[in-house]
Coordinates of C-alpha atoms in Angstrom, one line a residue:
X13 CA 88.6 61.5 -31.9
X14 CA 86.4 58.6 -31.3
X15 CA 87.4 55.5 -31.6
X16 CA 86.2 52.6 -33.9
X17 CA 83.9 50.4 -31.7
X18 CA 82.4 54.2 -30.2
X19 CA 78.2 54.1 -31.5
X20 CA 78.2 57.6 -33.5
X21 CA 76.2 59.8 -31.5
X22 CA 73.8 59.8 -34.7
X23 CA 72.6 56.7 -33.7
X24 CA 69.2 56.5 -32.2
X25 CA 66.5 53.8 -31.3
X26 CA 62.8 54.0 -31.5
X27 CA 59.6 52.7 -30.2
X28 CA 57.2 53.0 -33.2
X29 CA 54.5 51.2 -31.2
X30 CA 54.9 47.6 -32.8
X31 CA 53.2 44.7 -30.6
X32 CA 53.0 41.0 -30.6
X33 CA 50.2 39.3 -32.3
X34 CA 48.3 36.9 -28.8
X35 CA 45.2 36.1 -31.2
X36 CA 44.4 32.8 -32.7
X37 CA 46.4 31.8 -35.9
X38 CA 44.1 30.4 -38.4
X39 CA 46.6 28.3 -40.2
X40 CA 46.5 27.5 -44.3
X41 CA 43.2 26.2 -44.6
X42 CA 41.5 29.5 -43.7
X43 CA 44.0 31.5 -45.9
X44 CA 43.0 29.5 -49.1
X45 CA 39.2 29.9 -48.2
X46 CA 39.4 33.8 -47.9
X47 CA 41.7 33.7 -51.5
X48 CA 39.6 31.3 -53.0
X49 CA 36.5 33.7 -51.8
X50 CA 38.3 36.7 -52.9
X51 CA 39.3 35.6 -55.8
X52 CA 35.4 34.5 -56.8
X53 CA 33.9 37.6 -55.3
X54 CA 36.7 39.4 -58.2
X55 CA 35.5 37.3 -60.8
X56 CA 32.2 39.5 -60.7
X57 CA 33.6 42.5 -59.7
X58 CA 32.5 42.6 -56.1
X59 CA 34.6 44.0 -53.5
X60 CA 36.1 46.1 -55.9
X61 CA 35.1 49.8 -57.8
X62 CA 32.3 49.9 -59.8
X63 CA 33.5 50.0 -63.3
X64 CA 35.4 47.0 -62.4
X65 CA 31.1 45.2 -61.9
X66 CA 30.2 46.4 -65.2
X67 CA 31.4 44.0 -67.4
X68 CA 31.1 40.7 -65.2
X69 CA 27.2 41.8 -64.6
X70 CA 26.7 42.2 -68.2
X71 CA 27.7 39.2 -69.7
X72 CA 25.4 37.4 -66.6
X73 CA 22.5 39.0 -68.0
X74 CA 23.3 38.2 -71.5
X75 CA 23.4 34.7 -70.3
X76 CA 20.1 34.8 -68.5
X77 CA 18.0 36.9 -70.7
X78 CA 17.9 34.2 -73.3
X79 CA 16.9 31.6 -70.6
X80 CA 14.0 34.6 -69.3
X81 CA 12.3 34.3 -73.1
X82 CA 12.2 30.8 -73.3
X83 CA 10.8 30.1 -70.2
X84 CA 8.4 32.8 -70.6
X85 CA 6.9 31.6 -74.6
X86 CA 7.3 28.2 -72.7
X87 CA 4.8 29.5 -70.5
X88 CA 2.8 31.3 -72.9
X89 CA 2.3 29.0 -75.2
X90 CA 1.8 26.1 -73.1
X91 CA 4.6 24.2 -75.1
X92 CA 4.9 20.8 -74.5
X93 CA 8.7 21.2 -74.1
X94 CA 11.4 23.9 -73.7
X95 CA 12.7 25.6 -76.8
X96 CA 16.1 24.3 -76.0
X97 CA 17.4 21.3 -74.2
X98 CA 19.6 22.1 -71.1
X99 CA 22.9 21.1 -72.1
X100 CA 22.7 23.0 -75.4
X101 CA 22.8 25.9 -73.5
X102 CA 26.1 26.8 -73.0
X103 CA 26.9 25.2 -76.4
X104 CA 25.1 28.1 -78.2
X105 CA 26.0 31.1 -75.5
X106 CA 29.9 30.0 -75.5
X107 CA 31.0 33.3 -77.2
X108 CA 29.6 35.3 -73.9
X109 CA 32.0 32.4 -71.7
X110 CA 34.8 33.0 -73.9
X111 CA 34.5 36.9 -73.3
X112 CA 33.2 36.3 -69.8
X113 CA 37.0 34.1 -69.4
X114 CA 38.8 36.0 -71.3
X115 CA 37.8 39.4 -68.8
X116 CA 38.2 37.4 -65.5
X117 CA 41.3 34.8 -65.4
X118 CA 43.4 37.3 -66.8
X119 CA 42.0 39.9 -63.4
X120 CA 42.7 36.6 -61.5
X121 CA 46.4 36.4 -62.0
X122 CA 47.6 38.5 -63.8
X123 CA 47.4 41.7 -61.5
X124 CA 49.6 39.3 -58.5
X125 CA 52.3 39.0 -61.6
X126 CA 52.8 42.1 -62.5
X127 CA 52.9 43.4 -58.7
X128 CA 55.1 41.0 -58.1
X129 CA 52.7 40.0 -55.0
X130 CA 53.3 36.1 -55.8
X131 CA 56.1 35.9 -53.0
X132 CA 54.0 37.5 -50.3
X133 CA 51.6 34.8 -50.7
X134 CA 54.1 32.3 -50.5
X135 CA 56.0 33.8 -47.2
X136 CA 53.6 32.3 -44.8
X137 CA 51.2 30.0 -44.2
X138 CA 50.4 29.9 -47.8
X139 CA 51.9 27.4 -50.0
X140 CA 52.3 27.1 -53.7
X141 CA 49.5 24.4 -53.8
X142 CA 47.1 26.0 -52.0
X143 CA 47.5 29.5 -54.3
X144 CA 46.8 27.3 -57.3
X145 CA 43.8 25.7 -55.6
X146 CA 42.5 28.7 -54.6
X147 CA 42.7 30.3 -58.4
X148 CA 41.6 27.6 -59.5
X149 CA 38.4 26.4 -57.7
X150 CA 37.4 30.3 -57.8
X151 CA 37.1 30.9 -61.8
X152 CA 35.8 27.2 -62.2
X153 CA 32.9 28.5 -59.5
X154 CA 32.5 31.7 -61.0
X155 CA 32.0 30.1 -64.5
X156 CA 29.6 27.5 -62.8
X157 CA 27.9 30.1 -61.5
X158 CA 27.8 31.8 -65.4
X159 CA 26.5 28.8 -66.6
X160 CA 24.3 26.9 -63.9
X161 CA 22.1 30.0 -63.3
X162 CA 20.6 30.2 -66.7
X163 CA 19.8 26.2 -66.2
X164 CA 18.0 26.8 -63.3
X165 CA 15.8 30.0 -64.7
X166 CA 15.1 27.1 -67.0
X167 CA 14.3 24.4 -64.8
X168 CA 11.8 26.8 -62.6
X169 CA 10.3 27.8 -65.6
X170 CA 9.8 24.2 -67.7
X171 CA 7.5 24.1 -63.8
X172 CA 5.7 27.1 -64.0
X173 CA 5.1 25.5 -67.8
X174 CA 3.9 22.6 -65.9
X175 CA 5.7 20.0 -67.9
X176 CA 6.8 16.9 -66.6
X177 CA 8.7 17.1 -62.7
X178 CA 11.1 14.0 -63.4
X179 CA 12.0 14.5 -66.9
X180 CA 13.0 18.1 -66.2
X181 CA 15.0 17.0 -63.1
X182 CA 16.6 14.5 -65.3
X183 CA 17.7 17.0 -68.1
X184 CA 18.5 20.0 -65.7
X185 CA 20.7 17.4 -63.9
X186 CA 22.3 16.2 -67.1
X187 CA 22.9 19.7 -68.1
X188 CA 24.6 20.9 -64.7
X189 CA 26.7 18.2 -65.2
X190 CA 27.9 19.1 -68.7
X191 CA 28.5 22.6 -67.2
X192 CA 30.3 22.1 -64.2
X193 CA 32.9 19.6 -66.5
X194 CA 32.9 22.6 -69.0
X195 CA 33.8 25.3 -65.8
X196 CA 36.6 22.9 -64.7
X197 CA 38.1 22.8 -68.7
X198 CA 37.9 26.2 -69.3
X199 CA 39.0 27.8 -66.1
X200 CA 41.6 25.8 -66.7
X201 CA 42.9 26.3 -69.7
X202 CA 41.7 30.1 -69.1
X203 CA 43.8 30.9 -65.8
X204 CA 47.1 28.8 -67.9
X205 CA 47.0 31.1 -70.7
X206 CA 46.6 34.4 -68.0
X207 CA 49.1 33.1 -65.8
X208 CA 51.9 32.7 -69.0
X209 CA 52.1 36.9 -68.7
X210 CA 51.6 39.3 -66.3
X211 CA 50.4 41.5 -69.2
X212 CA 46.4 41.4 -69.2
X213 CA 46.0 42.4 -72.7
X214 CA 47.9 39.6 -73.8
X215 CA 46.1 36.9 -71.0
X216 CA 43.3 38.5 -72.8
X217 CA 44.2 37.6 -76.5
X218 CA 45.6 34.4 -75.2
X219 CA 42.4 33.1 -73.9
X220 CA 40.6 34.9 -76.8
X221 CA 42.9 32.9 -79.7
X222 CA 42.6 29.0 -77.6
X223 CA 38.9 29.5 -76.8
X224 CA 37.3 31.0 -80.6
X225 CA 40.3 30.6 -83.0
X226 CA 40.2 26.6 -82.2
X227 CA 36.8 26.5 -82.3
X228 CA 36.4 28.5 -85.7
X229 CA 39.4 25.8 -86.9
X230 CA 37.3 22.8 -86.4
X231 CA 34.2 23.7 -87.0
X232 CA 35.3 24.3 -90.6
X233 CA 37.0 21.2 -90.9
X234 CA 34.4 19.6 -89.7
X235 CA 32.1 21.3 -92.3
X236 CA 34.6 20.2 -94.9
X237 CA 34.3 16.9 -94.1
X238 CA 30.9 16.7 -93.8
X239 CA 30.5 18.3 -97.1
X240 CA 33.2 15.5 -98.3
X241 CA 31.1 13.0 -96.6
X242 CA 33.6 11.8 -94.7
X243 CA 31.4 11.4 -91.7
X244 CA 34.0 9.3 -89.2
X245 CA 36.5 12.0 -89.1
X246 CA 34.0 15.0 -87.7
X247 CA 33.9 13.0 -84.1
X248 CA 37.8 12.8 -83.6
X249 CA 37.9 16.4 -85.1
X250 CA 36.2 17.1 -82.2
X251 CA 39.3 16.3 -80.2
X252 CA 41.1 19.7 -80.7
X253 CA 38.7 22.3 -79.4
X254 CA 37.8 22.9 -75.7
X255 CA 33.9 23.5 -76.3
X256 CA 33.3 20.7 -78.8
X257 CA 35.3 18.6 -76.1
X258 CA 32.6 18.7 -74.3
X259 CA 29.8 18.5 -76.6
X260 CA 31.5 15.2 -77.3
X261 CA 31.3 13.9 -74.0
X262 CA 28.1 14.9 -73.8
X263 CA 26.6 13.7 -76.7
X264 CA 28.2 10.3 -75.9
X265 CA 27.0 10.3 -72.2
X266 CA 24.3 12.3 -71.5
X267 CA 21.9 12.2 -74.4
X268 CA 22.4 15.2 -75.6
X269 CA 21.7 16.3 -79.0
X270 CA 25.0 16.9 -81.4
X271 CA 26.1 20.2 -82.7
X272 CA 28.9 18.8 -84.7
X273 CA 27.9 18.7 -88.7
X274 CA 25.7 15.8 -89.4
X275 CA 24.0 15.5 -85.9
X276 CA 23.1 11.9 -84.8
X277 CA 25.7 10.1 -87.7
X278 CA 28.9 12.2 -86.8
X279 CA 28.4 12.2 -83.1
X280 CA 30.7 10.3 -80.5
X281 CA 29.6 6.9 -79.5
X282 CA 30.8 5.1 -76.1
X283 CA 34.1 4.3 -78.0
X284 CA 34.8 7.9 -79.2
X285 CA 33.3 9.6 -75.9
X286 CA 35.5 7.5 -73.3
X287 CA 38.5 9.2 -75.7
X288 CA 36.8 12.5 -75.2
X289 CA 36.4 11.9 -71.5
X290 CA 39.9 10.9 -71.3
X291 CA 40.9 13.9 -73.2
X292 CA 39.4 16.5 -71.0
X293 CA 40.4 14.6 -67.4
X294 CA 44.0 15.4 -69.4
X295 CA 43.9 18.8 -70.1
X296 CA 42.1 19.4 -66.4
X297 CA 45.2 17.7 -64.9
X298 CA 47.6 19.2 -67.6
X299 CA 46.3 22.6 -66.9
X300 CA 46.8 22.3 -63.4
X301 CA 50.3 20.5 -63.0
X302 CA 51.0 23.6 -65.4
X303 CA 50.3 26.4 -62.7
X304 CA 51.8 24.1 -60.4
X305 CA 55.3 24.8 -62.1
X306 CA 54.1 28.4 -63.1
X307 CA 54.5 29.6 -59.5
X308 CA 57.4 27.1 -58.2
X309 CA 59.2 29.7 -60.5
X310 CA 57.9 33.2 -60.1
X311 CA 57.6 32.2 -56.2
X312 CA 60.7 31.6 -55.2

């Protein structure tokens, strides 16, 4: 009989081939530029099977095909201006963002939530902030990217119209800007309502209900009032939606027409814009302190 401390003859050890890593370690900063870069190339379905393209490459034609025919009876016609000004564009195609949001920051998160592939991340050299930063940057870039191009088919074309080089620059500047604050609030508020579930159907809803449902809400209050002519309170209606958060600050301080009810008399002044400025620096921050303690939890 063998005795305790005797190894069982079952015992064995083996070489399965494992070697030390000698090449260069590229530290955090290159992890959260290949996640940030994979997580943009996801956003349009690149990198990944074909059905996954489909939709992603269908809602960015549906935002450029509008821009294509303007620029085209533009050119036709020999208008003196563009149909529509730049930073109305997005105002008028935000049903295609919302859908365009609600497909893609759901795919963003989600899928490392329901995996349970959060911790990996985190092990090493990764960190919680840089995850966050990653997500982040990359749906605000791909919505940039959803938005900007259609601004720049416009701006080539207002040329090829040969209306006026510096007043063109001016207004496709004006509208990048609105866009790229817009890509920043919704991606957002997007990848906060994906991230609360690692359930894409209901990131899906979730992002469906903040984005259209508030937007529906306001509007029709806004209408009410108008109708009630109590002018003052459309502006600060304005205050609960993400897309006429930004038509407010843009209206305020970039010249752009108003789509609220009314136009010109119910749009933000300085007073009312630096509120709505101030309003969507606080959600920006607000959304991203949120992921911040989002993954302190579901990484530990």
């Amino acid at each position: 009989m063998s005795s305790p401390t005797q190894t069982p003859e079952t015992t064995r050890i083996h070489n399965i081939g494992y070697r030390n890593y000698d090449g260069p370690r590229l530290g955090r900063a290159y992890a959260r530029r290949a996640l940030f870069s994979q997580s943009l190339r996801g956003a349009y379905g690149l990198g990944r099977s074909a059905k996954s393209k489909v939709l992603p490459m269908i809602l960015f034609a549906v935002m450029c095909v509008p821009a294509l025919i303007i620029v085209a009876v533009a050119v036709v016609t020999k208008a003196p201006k563009l149909a529509i000004e730049y930073t109305q564009y997005a105002i008028y195609l935000q049903l295609v963002i919302a859908i365009y949001l609600a497909a893609q920051a759901p795919q963003s998160v989600s899928r490392d939530l329901r995996f349970r592939t959060v911790p990996l991340y985190f092990s090493r050299p990764i960190e919680r902030v840089d995850y966050v930063l990653a997500k982040y940057g990359a749906m605000a870039s791909a919505l940039f990217i959803l938005t900007a191009v259609p601004l720049l088919i416009l701006w080539i074309g207002s040329l090829l119209a040969k209306l006026d080089f510096a007043t063109q620059s001016k207004l496709f500047g004006q509208g990048l800007v609105s866009v790229a604050l817009l890509s920043l609030l919704f991606g957002g508020i997007g990848l906060v309502m994906a991230a609360l579930t690692p359930r894409r159907g209901f990131g899906v809803a979730a992002v469906i209900a903040v984005m259209v449902i508030s937007y529906g809400a306001v509007s029709t209050l806004q209408g009410i009032a108008y109708g009630t002519d109590n002018v003052d309170a459309i502006k600060w209606m304005g205050l609960f939606s993400p897309i006429t958060l930004v038509d407010g600050v843009q209206t305020a301080f970039l010249g752009a027409p108003s789509a609220f009810p009314g136009g010109a008399a119910a749009a933000p002044g300085a007073g009312a814009g630096a509120v709505y400025v101030l309003v969507v620096l606080a959600l920006i921050a607000g959304s991203y302190g949120v992921l911040m303690r989002r993954y302190r939890k579901v990484g530990l």
